[in-house]
Amino acid sequence: SATTDVPKHILNFITTLFFLLLFTCTLFIVVEVCFIPRKPSFYLNSLSVANFTVSKTKLAGIWAADFTISNPNSAAEISFESIESTVSYKGNDALAITSSENFDVGFRGEKNVEMKFETSGYEGDQPIVEYPVLREIDEERKSTGTVRFGIRLNMWATYKTSYYWGTWRRRVLTHSSCLNLNVGVFAGNGSLIGDDKRYCHVGVMISER
């Protein structure tokens, strides 16, 4: 009878170990995702402007921005959608608006995202820049050779975790601000001053579970 009891002891041990590991993993996921989901990080790697002109009546230009977006969560991937971004003067006055395609960032992953803003000053879907702002931009460019821009991003972010019994989701409204971006402008073209990437402030508003 002793020989027949050994396999049962081993089976019981393996079963207990399996459920213990399953409970530990489930507890880790619940704590990691449900209670303390961490915000994504946004970094601006580069910003350039081309064909930048300012007159008394309008502003025109093409901005190219390169971002790195990282997911610090080890138990949830993040899907970003309905992405809208605005380039502004000093973070206050909108100059151009653009949108971006949806994308996903996996567990502790990173995603490189490029955005292009373009306005000729006449498009109906682009902001109207008033004369006082145009004058201030032109005066700053002429006196310092730089223009201080800002970029804001607004998007929906969905945290997703798959269990063996289904999928957990949490949808949040995410906004990111990259301010005080001094761009040297010469003959209508320029780039961000400094080689270091810029950290962008991130805020989230929980919408639904």
PDB file of N, CA and C in Angstrom, residues 32-122:
ATOM      1  N   GLU A  32      -1.522  44.721  -9.451  1.00  0.00           N
ATOM      2  CA  GLU A  32      -0.792  45.511 -10.446  1.00  0.00           C
ATOM      3  C   GLU A  32      -1.726  46.336 -11.315  1.00  0.00           C
ATOM      4  N   VAL A  33      -2.844  45.759 -11.714  1.00  0.00           N
ATOM      5  CA  VAL A  33      -3.711  46.400 -12.697  1.00  0.00           C
ATOM      6  C   VAL A  33      -4.900  47.101 -12.055  1.00  0.00           C
ATOM      7  N   CYS A  34      -5.628  46.398 -11.218  1.00  0.00           N
ATOM      8  CA  CYS A  34      -6.887  46.935 -10.715  1.00  0.00           C
ATOM      9  C   CYS A  34      -6.684  48.045  -9.690  1.00  0.00           C
ATOM     10  N   PHE A  35      -5.654  47.920  -8.875  1.00  0.00           N
ATOM     11  CA  PHE A  35      -5.492  48.879  -7.800  1.00  0.00           C
ATOM     12  C   PHE A  35      -4.471  49.961  -8.121  1.00  0.00           C
ATOM     13  N   ILE A  36      -3.397  49.626  -8.775  1.00  0.00           N
ATOM     14  CA  ILE A  36      -2.358  50.624  -9.042  1.00  0.00           C
ATOM     15  C   ILE A  36      -1.896  50.581 -10.503  1.00  0.00           C
ATOM     16  N   PRO A  37      -2.807  50.784 -11.464  1.00  0.00           N
ATOM     17  CA  PRO A  37      -2.337  50.883 -12.855  1.00  0.00           C
ATOM     18  C   PRO A  37      -1.500  52.139 -13.006  1.00  0.00           C
ATOM     19  N   ARG A  38      -0.346  52.006 -13.606  1.00  0.00           N
ATOM     20  CA  ARG A  38       0.570  53.139 -13.724  1.00  0.00           C
ATOM     21  C   ARG A  38       0.390  53.862 -15.054  1.00  0.00           C
ATOM     22  N   LYS A  39       0.588  55.168 -14.994  1.00  0.00           N
ATOM     23  CA  LYS A  39       0.412  55.999 -16.183  1.00  0.00           C
ATOM     24  C   LYS A  39       1.505  55.706 -17.204  1.00  0.00           C
ATOM     25  N   PRO A  40       1.183  55.809 -18.486  1.00  0.00           N
ATOM     26  CA  PRO A  40       2.230  55.697 -19.508  1.00  0.00           C
ATOM     27  C   PRO A  40       3.143  56.913 -19.438  1.00  0.00           C
ATOM     28  N   SER A  41       4.337  56.769 -19.987  1.00  0.00           N
ATOM     29  CA  SER A  41       5.300  57.869 -20.042  1.00  0.00           C
ATOM     30  C   SER A  41       5.419  58.365 -21.478  1.00  0.00           C
ATOM     31  N   PHE A  42       5.477  59.671 -21.634  1.00  0.00           N
ATOM     32  CA  PHE A  42       5.611  60.301 -22.946  1.00  0.00           C
ATOM     33  C   PHE A  42       6.905  61.107 -22.978  1.00  0.00           C
ATOM     34  N   TYR A  43       7.698  60.877 -24.017  1.00  0.00           N
ATOM     35  CA  TYR A  43       8.940  61.633 -24.203  1.00  0.00           C
ATOM     36  C   TYR A  43       8.965  62.200 -25.624  1.00  0.00           C
ATOM     37  N   LEU A  44       9.347  63.456 -25.724  1.00  0.00           N
ATOM     38  CA  LEU A  44       9.531  64.083 -27.032  1.00  0.00           C
ATOM     39  C   LEU A  44      10.995  63.939 -27.418  1.00  0.00           C
ATOM     40  N   ASN A  45      11.252  63.187 -28.472  1.00  0.00           N
ATOM     41  CA  ASN A  45      12.628  62.960 -28.919  1.00  0.00           C
ATOM     42  C   ASN A  45      13.145  64.093 -29.789  1.00  0.00           C
ATOM     43  N   SER A  46      12.287  64.619 -30.645  1.00  0.00           N
ATOM     44  CA  SER A  46      12.715  65.688 -31.550  1.00  0.00           C
ATOM     45  C   SER A  46      11.510  66.488 -32.014  1.00  0.00           C
ATOM     46  N   LEU A  47      11.785  67.736 -32.386  1.00  0.00           N
ATOM     47  CA  LEU A  47      10.759  68.616 -32.943  1.00  0.00           C
ATOM     48  C   LEU A  47      11.427  69.543 -33.944  1.00  0.00           C
ATOM     49  N   SER A  48      10.867  69.603 -35.145  1.00  0.00           N
ATOM     50  CA  SER A  48      11.407  70.490 -36.178  1.00  0.00           C
ATOM     51  C   SER A  48      10.263  71.242 -36.841  1.00  0.00           C
ATOM     52  N   VAL A  49      10.596  72.364 -37.465  1.00  0.00           N
ATOM     53  CA  VAL A  49       9.606  73.160 -38.176  1.00  0.00           C
ATOM     54  C   VAL A  49      10.182  73.557 -39.528  1.00  0.00           C
ATOM     55  N   ALA A  50       9.331  73.570 -40.538  1.00  0.00           N
ATOM     56  CA  ALA A  50       9.756  73.937 -41.896  1.00  0.00           C
ATOM     57  C   ALA A  50       8.722  74.880 -42.504  1.00  0.00           C
ATOM     58  N   ASN A  51       9.192  75.703 -43.438  1.00  0.00           N
ATOM     59  CA  ASN A  51       8.313  76.645 -44.145  1.00  0.00           C
ATOM     60  C   ASN A  51       7.508  77.513 -43.175  1.00  0.00           C
ATOM     61  N   PHE A  52       8.170  77.925 -42.103  1.00  0.00           N
ATOM     62  CA  PHE A  52       7.494  78.697 -41.063  1.00  0.00           C
ATOM     63  C   PHE A  52       7.486  80.179 -41.434  1.00  0.00           C
ATOM     64  N   THR A  53       6.298  80.730 -41.592  1.00  0.00           N
ATOM     65  CA  THR A  53       6.153  82.150 -41.924  1.00  0.00           C
ATOM     66  C   THR A  53       5.069  82.774 -41.060  1.00  0.00           C
ATOM     67  N   VAL A  54       5.285  84.032 -40.730  1.00  0.00           N
ATOM     68  CA  VAL A  54       4.321  84.779 -39.923  1.00  0.00           C
ATOM     69  C   VAL A  54       4.101  86.137 -40.573  1.00  0.00           C
ATOM     70  N   SER A  55       2.843  86.496 -40.756  1.00  0.00           N
ATOM     71  CA  SER A  55       2.502  87.816 -41.285  1.00  0.00           C
ATOM     72  C   SER A  55       1.479  88.458 -40.354  1.00  0.00           C
ATOM     73  N   LYS A  56       0.959  89.585 -40.746  1.00  0.00           N
ATOM     74  CA  LYS A  56      -0.035  90.266 -39.921  1.00  0.00           C
ATOM     75  C   LYS A  56      -1.386  89.571 -39.950  1.00  0.00           C
ATOM     76  N   THR A  57      -1.589  88.697 -40.914  1.00  0.00           N
ATOM     77  CA  THR A  57      -2.903  88.065 -41.073  1.00  0.00           C
ATOM     78  C   THR A  57      -2.916  86.557 -40.867  1.00  0.00           C
ATOM     79  N   LYS A  58      -1.765  85.901 -40.990  1.00  0.00           N
ATOM     80  CA  LYS A  58      -1.783  84.443 -40.868  1.00  0.00           C
ATOM     81  C   LYS A  58      -0.411  83.891 -40.490  1.00  0.00           C
ATOM     82  N   LEU A  59      -0.459  82.617 -40.105  1.00  0.00           N
ATOM     83  CA  LEU A  59       0.752  81.855 -39.784  1.00  0.00           C
ATOM     84  C   LEU A  59       0.722  80.567 -40.581  1.00  0.00           C
ATOM     85  N   ALA A  60       1.869  80.163 -41.103  1.00  0.00           N
ATOM     86  CA  ALA A  60       1.968  78.904 -41.846  1.00  0.00           C
ATOM     87  C   ALA A  60       3.207  78.152 -41.391  1.00  0.00           C
ATOM     88  N   GLY A  61       3.139  76.836 -41.474  1.00  0.00           N
ATOM     89  CA  GLY A  61       4.298  76.044 -41.092  1.00  0.00           C
ATOM     90  C   GLY A  61       3.995  74.560 -41.090  1.00  0.00           C
ATOM     91  N   ILE A  62       5.066  73.775 -41.066  1.00  0.00           N
ATOM     92  CA  ILE A  62       4.971  72.317 -40.978  1.00  0.00           C
ATOM     93  C   ILE A  62       5.849  71.877 -39.812  1.00  0.00           C
ATOM     94  N   TRP A  63       5.242  71.237 -38.814  1.00  0.00           N
ATOM     95  CA  TRP A  63       5.969  70.743 -37.650  1.00  0.00           C
ATOM     96  C   TRP A  63       6.042  69.219 -37.716  1.00  0.00           C
ATOM     97  N   ALA A  64       7.185  68.671 -37.355  1.00  0.00           N
ATOM     98  CA  ALA A  64       7.360  67.216 -37.279  1.00  0.00           C
ATOM     99  C   ALA A  64       7.858  66.876 -35.880  1.00  0.00           C
ATOM    100  N   ALA A  65       7.090  66.064 -35.166  1.00  0.00           N
ATOM    101  CA  ALA A  65       7.432  65.691 -33.794  1.00  0.00           C
ATOM    102  C   ALA A  65       7.581  64.179 -33.695  1.00  0.00           C
ATOM    103  N   ASP A  66       8.583  63.750 -32.941  1.00  0.00           N
ATOM    104  CA  ASP A  66       8.843  62.323 -32.744  1.00  0.00           C
ATOM    105  C   ASP A  66       8.756  62.021 -31.247  1.00  0.00           C
ATOM    106  N   PHE A  67       7.876  61.085 -30.878  1.00  0.00           N
ATOM    107  CA  PHE A  67       7.643  60.743 -29.476  1.00  0.00           C
ATOM    108  C   PHE A  67       8.010  59.285 -29.205  1.00  0.00           C
ATOM    109  N   THR A  68       8.365  59.014 -27.951  1.00  0.00           N
ATOM    110  CA  THR A  68       8.454  57.651 -27.441  1.00  0.00           C
ATOM    111  C   THR A  68       7.450  57.517 -26.309  1.00  0.00           C
ATOM    112  N   ILE A  69       6.555  56.531 -26.424  1.00  0.00           N
ATOM    113  CA  ILE A  69       5.531  56.292 -25.412  1.00  0.00           C
ATOM    114  C   ILE A  69       5.787  54.918 -24.805  1.00  0.00           C
ATOM    115  N   SER A  70       5.940  54.872 -23.487  1.00  0.00           N
ATOM    116  CA  SER A  70       6.284  53.616 -22.820  1.00  0.00           C
ATOM    117  C   SER A  70       5.191  53.216 -21.832  1.00  0.00           C
ATOM    118  N   ASN A  71       5.034  51.911 -21.677  1.00  0.00           N
ATOM    119  CA  ASN A  71       4.068  51.329 -20.755  1.00  0.00           C
ATOM    120  C   ASN A  71       4.829  50.706 -19.584  1.00  0.00           C
ATOM    121  N   PRO A  72       4.734  51.264 -18.371  1.00  0.00           N
ATOM    122  CA  PRO A  72       5.491  50.732 -17.235  1.00  0.00           C
ATOM    123  C   PRO A  72       4.843  49.526 -16.573  1.00  0.00           C
ATOM    124  N   ASN A  73       3.650  49.155 -17.007  1.00  0.00           N
ATOM    125  CA  ASN A  73       2.922  48.064 -16.363  1.00  0.00           C
ATOM    126  C   ASN A  73       3.402  46.709 -16.868  1.00  0.00           C
ATOM    127  N   SER A  74       3.593  45.800 -15.940  1.00  0.00           N
ATOM    128  CA  SER A  74       4.068  44.465 -16.303  1.00  0.00           C
ATOM    129  C   SER A  74       2.934  43.458 -16.430  1.00  0.00           C
ATOM    130  N   ALA A  75       1.694  43.879 -16.195  1.00  0.00           N
ATOM    131  CA  ALA A  75       0.574  42.944 -16.283  1.00  0.00           C
ATOM    132  C   ALA A  75      -0.571  43.472 -17.126  1.00  0.00           C
ATOM    133  N   ALA A  76      -0.351  44.567 -17.845  1.00  0.00           N
ATOM    134  CA  ALA A  76      -1.418  45.118 -18.688  1.00  0.00           C
ATOM    135  C   ALA A  76      -0.815  45.798 -19.901  1.00  0.00           C
ATOM    136  N   GLU A  77      -1.391  45.521 -21.060  1.00  0.00           N
ATOM    137  CA  GLU A  77      -1.025  46.279 -22.247  1.00  0.00           C
ATOM    138  C   GLU A  77      -1.954  47.477 -22.364  1.00  0.00           C
ATOM    139  N   ILE A  78      -1.539  48.480 -23.124  1.00  0.00           N
ATOM    140  CA  ILE A  78      -2.336  49.694 -23.265  1.00  0.00           C
ATOM    141  C   ILE A  78      -2.611  49.939 -24.742  1.00  0.00           C
ATOM    142  N   SER A  79      -3.890  50.157 -25.058  1.00  0.00           N
ATOM    143  CA  SER A  79      -4.287  50.518 -26.418  1.00  0.00           C
ATOM    144  C   SER A  79      -4.678  51.991 -26.434  1.00  0.00           C
ATOM    145  N   PHE A  80      -4.103  52.746 -27.372  1.00  0.00           N
ATOM    146  CA  PHE A  80      -4.382  54.174 -27.496  1.00  0.00           C
ATOM    147  C   PHE A  80      -5.231  54.417 -28.746  1.00  0.00           C
ATOM    148  N   GLU A  81      -6.248  55.255 -28.601  1.00  0.00           N
ATOM    149  CA  GLU A  81      -7.132  55.539 -29.729  1.00  0.00           C
ATOM    150  C   GLU A  81      -7.680  56.962 -29.620  1.00  0.00           C
ATOM    151  N   SER A  82      -8.310  57.427 -30.710  1.00  0.00           N
ATOM    152  CA  SER A  82      -8.861  58.791 -30.788  1.00  0.00           C
ATOM    153  C   SER A  82      -7.809  59.818 -30.388  1.00  0.00           C
ATOM    154  N   ILE A  83      -6.657  59.738 -31.054  1.00  0.00           N
ATOM    155  CA  ILE A  83      -5.502  60.552 -30.682  1.00  0.00           C
ATOM    156  C   ILE A  83      -5.548  61.888 -31.415  1.00  0.00           C
ATOM    157  N   GLU A  84      -5.587  62.963 -30.667  1.00  0.00           N
ATOM    158  CA  GLU A  84      -5.557  64.305 -31.228  1.00  0.00           C
ATOM    159  C   GLU A  84      -4.447  65.101 -30.552  1.00  0.00           C
ATOM    160  N   SER A  85      -3.738  65.866 -31.348  1.00  0.00           N
ATOM    161  CA  SER A  85      -2.597  66.615 -30.826  1.00  0.00           C
ATOM    162  C   SER A  85      -2.623  68.041 -31.352  1.00  0.00           C
ATOM    163  N   THR A  86      -2.149  68.962 -30.517  1.00  0.00           N
ATOM    164  CA  THR A  86      -2.141  70.382 -30.862  1.00  0.00           C
ATOM    165  C   THR A  86      -0.765  70.971 -30.604  1.00  0.00           C
ATOM    166  N   VAL A  87      -0.235  71.691 -31.583  1.00  0.00           N
ATOM    167  CA  VAL A  87       0.977  72.467 -31.362  1.00  0.00           C
ATOM    168  C   VAL A  87       0.537  73.905 -31.118  1.00  0.00           C
ATOM    169  N   SER A  88       1.129  74.521 -30.101  1.00  0.00           N
ATOM    170  CA  SER A  88       0.676  75.837 -29.678  1.00  0.00           C
ATOM    171  C   SER A  88       1.860  76.771 -29.463  1.00  0.00           C
ATOM    172  N   TYR A  89       1.539  78.027 -29.284  1.00  0.00           N
ATOM    173  CA  TYR A  89       2.560  79.018 -28.949  1.00  0.00           C
ATOM    174  C   TYR A  89       2.567  79.202 -27.437  1.00  0.00           C
ATOM    175  N   LYS A  90       3.698  78.912 -26.808  1.00  0.00           N
ATOM    176  CA  LYS A  90       3.862  79.005 -25.354  1.00  0.00           C
ATOM    177  C   LYS A  90       2.861  78.137 -24.593  1.00  0.00           C
ATOM    178  N   GLY A  91       2.339  77.115 -25.248  1.00  0.00           N
ATOM    179  CA  GLY A  91       1.416  76.206 -24.581  1.00  0.00           C
ATOM    180  C   GLY A  91       0.013  76.735 -24.420  1.00  0.00           C
ATOM    181  N   ASN A  92      -0.271  77.922 -24.964  1.00  0.00           N
ATOM    182  CA  ASN A  92      -1.580  78.544 -24.755  1.00  0.00           C
ATOM    183  C   ASN A  92      -2.391  78.712 -26.033  1.00  0.00           C
ATOM    184  N   ASP A  93      -1.777  79.252 -27.073  1.00  0.00           N
ATOM    185  CA  ASP A  93      -2.496  79.604 -28.294  1.00  0.00           C
ATOM    186  C   ASP A  93      -2.271  78.545 -29.368  1.00  0.00           C
ATOM    187  N   ALA A  94      -3.344  77.855 -29.755  1.00  0.00           N
ATOM    188  CA  ALA A  94      -3.247  76.769 -30.732  1.00  0.00           C
ATOM    189  C   ALA A  94      -2.846  77.301 -32.099  1.00  0.00           C
ATOM    190  N   LEU A  95      -1.889  76.607 -32.732  1.00  0.00           N
ATOM    191  CA  LEU A  95      -1.416  76.980 -34.065  1.00  0.00           C
ATOM    192  C   LEU A  95      -1.819  75.960 -35.120  1.00  0.00           C
ATOM    193  N   ALA A  96      -1.767  74.667 -34.774  1.00  0.00           N
ATOM    194  CA  ALA A  96      -2.108  73.607 -35.731  1.00  0.00           C
ATOM    195  C   ALA A  96      -2.559  72.370 -34.965  1.00  0.00           C
ATOM    196  N   ILE A  97      -3.426  71.601 -35.588  1.00  0.00           N
ATOM    197  CA  ILE A  97      -3.991  70.397 -34.983  1.00  0.00           C
ATOM    198  C   ILE A  97      -3.798  69.221 -35.925  1.00  0.00           C
ATOM    199  N   THR A  98      -3.548  68.045 -35.347  1.00  0.00           N
ATOM    200  CA  THR A  98      -3.432  66.832 -36.157  1.00  0.00           C
ATOM    201  C   THR A  98      -3.979  65.650 -35.376  1.00  0.00           C
ATOM    202  N   SER A  99      -4.135  64.523 -36.058  1.00  0.00           N
ATOM    203  CA  SER A  99      -4.572  63.280 -35.426  1.00  0.00           C
ATOM    204  C   SER A  99      -3.616  62.170 -35.817  1.00  0.00           C
ATOM    205  N   SER A 100      -3.685  61.062 -35.088  1.00  0.00           N
ATOM    206  CA  SER A 100      -2.762  59.954 -35.327  1.00  0.00           C
ATOM    207  C   SER A 100      -3.520  58.640 -35.312  1.00  0.00           C
ATOM    208  N   GLU A 101      -2.948  57.619 -35.936  1.00  0.00           N
ATOM    209  CA  GLU A 101      -3.566  56.296 -35.959  1.00  0.00           C
ATOM    210  C   GLU A 101      -3.485  55.639 -34.577  1.00  0.00           C
ATOM    211  N   ASN A 102      -4.432  54.746 -34.307  1.00  0.00           N
ATOM    212  CA  ASN A 102      -4.427  53.998 -33.054  1.00  0.00           C
ATOM    213  C   ASN A 102      -3.202  53.088 -32.983  1.00  0.00           C
ATOM    214  N   PHE A 103      -2.765  52.809 -31.759  1.00  0.00           N
ATOM    215  CA  PHE A 103      -1.626  51.901 -31.590  1.00  0.00           C
ATOM    216  C   PHE A 103      -1.680  51.252 -30.210  1.00  0.00           C
ATOM    217  N   ASP A 104      -0.940  50.151 -30.056  1.00  0.00           N
ATOM    218  CA  ASP A 104      -0.856  49.411 -28.796  1.00  0.00           C
ATOM    219  C   ASP A 104       0.572  49.438 -28.275  1.00  0.00           C
ATOM    220  N   VAL A 105       0.693  49.398 -26.940  1.00  0.00           N
ATOM    221  CA  VAL A 105       1.999  49.261 -26.294  1.00  0.00           C
ATOM    222  C   VAL A 105       1.898  48.093 -25.322  1.00  0.00           C
ATOM    223  N   GLY A 106       2.717  47.064 -25.519  1.00  0.00           N
ATOM    224  CA  GLY A 106       2.656  45.856 -24.707  1.00  0.00           C
ATOM    225  C   GLY A 106       3.250  46.021 -23.324  1.00  0.00           C
ATOM    226  N   PHE A 107       3.285  44.903 -22.581  1.00  0.00           N
ATOM    227  CA  PHE A 107       3.816  44.916 -21.220  1.00  0.00           C
ATOM    228  C   PHE A 107       5.228  45.495 -21.210  1.00  0.00           C
ATOM    229  N   ARG A 108       5.440  46.535 -20.420  1.00  0.00           N
ATOM    230  CA  ARG A 108       6.746  47.185 -20.286  1.00  0.00           C
ATOM    231  C   ARG A 108       7.382  47.474 -21.654  1.00  0.00           C
ATOM    232  N   GLY A 109       6.529  47.801 -22.605  1.00  0.00           N
ATOM    233  CA  GLY A 109       7.011  48.056 -23.965  1.00  0.00           C
ATOM    234  C   GLY A 109       7.097  49.535 -24.281  1.00  0.00           C
ATOM    235  N   GLU A 110       7.612  49.838 -25.465  1.00  0.00           N
ATOM    236  CA  GLU A 110       7.740  51.199 -25.959  1.00  0.00           C
ATOM    237  C   GLU A 110       7.230  51.276 -27.392  1.00  0.00           C
ATOM    238  N   LYS A 111       6.766  52.447 -27.763  1.00  0.00           N
ATOM    239  CA  LYS A 111       6.280  52.683 -29.117  1.00  0.00           C
ATOM    240  C   LYS A 111       6.760  54.046 -29.585  1.00  0.00           C
ATOM    241  N   ASN A 112       7.350  54.067 -30.787  1.00  0.00           N
ATOM    242  CA  ASN A 112       7.774  55.322 -31.383  1.00  0.00           C
ATOM    243  C   ASN A 112       6.644  55.857 -32.260  1.00  0.00           C
ATOM    244  N   VAL A 113       6.256  57.098 -32.032  1.00  0.00           N
ATOM    245  CA  VAL A 113       5.131  57.698 -32.749  1.00  0.00           C
ATOM    246  C   VAL A 113       5.582  59.016 -33.362  1.00  0.00           C
ATOM    247  N   GLU A 114       5.346  59.169 -34.661  1.00  0.00           N
ATOM    248  CA  GLU A 114       5.675  60.410 -35.352  1.00  0.00           C
ATOM    249  C   GLU A 114       4.387  61.159 -35.674  1.00  0.00           C
ATOM    250  N   MET A 115       4.414  62.455 -35.458  1.00  0.00           N
ATOM    251  CA  MET A 115       3.248  63.296 -35.739  1.00  0.00           C
ATOM    252  C   MET A 115       3.658  64.474 -36.603  1.00  0.00           C
ATOM    253  N   LYS A 116       2.784  64.818 -37.532  1.00  0.00           N
ATOM    254  CA  LYS A 116       3.041  65.938 -38.439  1.00  0.00           C
ATOM    255  C   LYS A 116       1.889  66.928 -38.353  1.00  0.00           C
ATOM    256  N   PHE A 117       2.229  68.183 -38.103  1.00  0.00           N
ATOM    257  CA  PHE A 117       1.253  69.268 -38.066  1.00  0.00           C
ATOM    258  C   PHE A 117       1.503  70.168 -39.269  1.00  0.00           C
ATOM    259  N   GLU A 118       0.437  70.591 -39.918  1.00  0.00           N
ATOM    260  CA  GLU A 118       0.625  71.448 -41.090  1.00  0.00           C
ATOM    261  C   GLU A 118      -0.528  72.439 -41.211  1.00  0.00           C
ATOM    262  N   THR A 119      -0.189  73.684 -41.430  1.00  0.00           N
ATOM    263  CA  THR A 119      -1.202  74.700 -41.666  1.00  0.00           C
ATOM    264  C   THR A 119      -0.660  75.757 -42.618  1.00  0.00           C
ATOM    265  N   SER A 120      -1.546  76.248 -43.469  1.00  0.00           N
ATOM    266  CA  SER A 120      -1.193  77.357 -44.354  1.00  0.00           C
ATOM    267  C   SER A 120      -1.876  78.644 -43.908  1.00  0.00           C
ATOM    268  N   GLY A 121      -2.667  78.512 -42.841  1.00  0.00           N
ATOM    269  CA  GLY A 121      -3.384  79.670 -42.330  1.00  0.00           C
ATOM    270  C   GLY A 121      -4.761  79.858 -42.916  1.00  0.00           C
ATOM    271  N   TYR A 122      -5.145  78.965 -43.845  1.00  0.00           N
ATOM    272  CA  TYR A 122      -6.434  79.121 -44.523  1.00  0.00           C
ATOM    273  C   TYR A 122      -7.374  77.929 -44.326  1.00  0.00           C
TER     274      TYR A 122
END
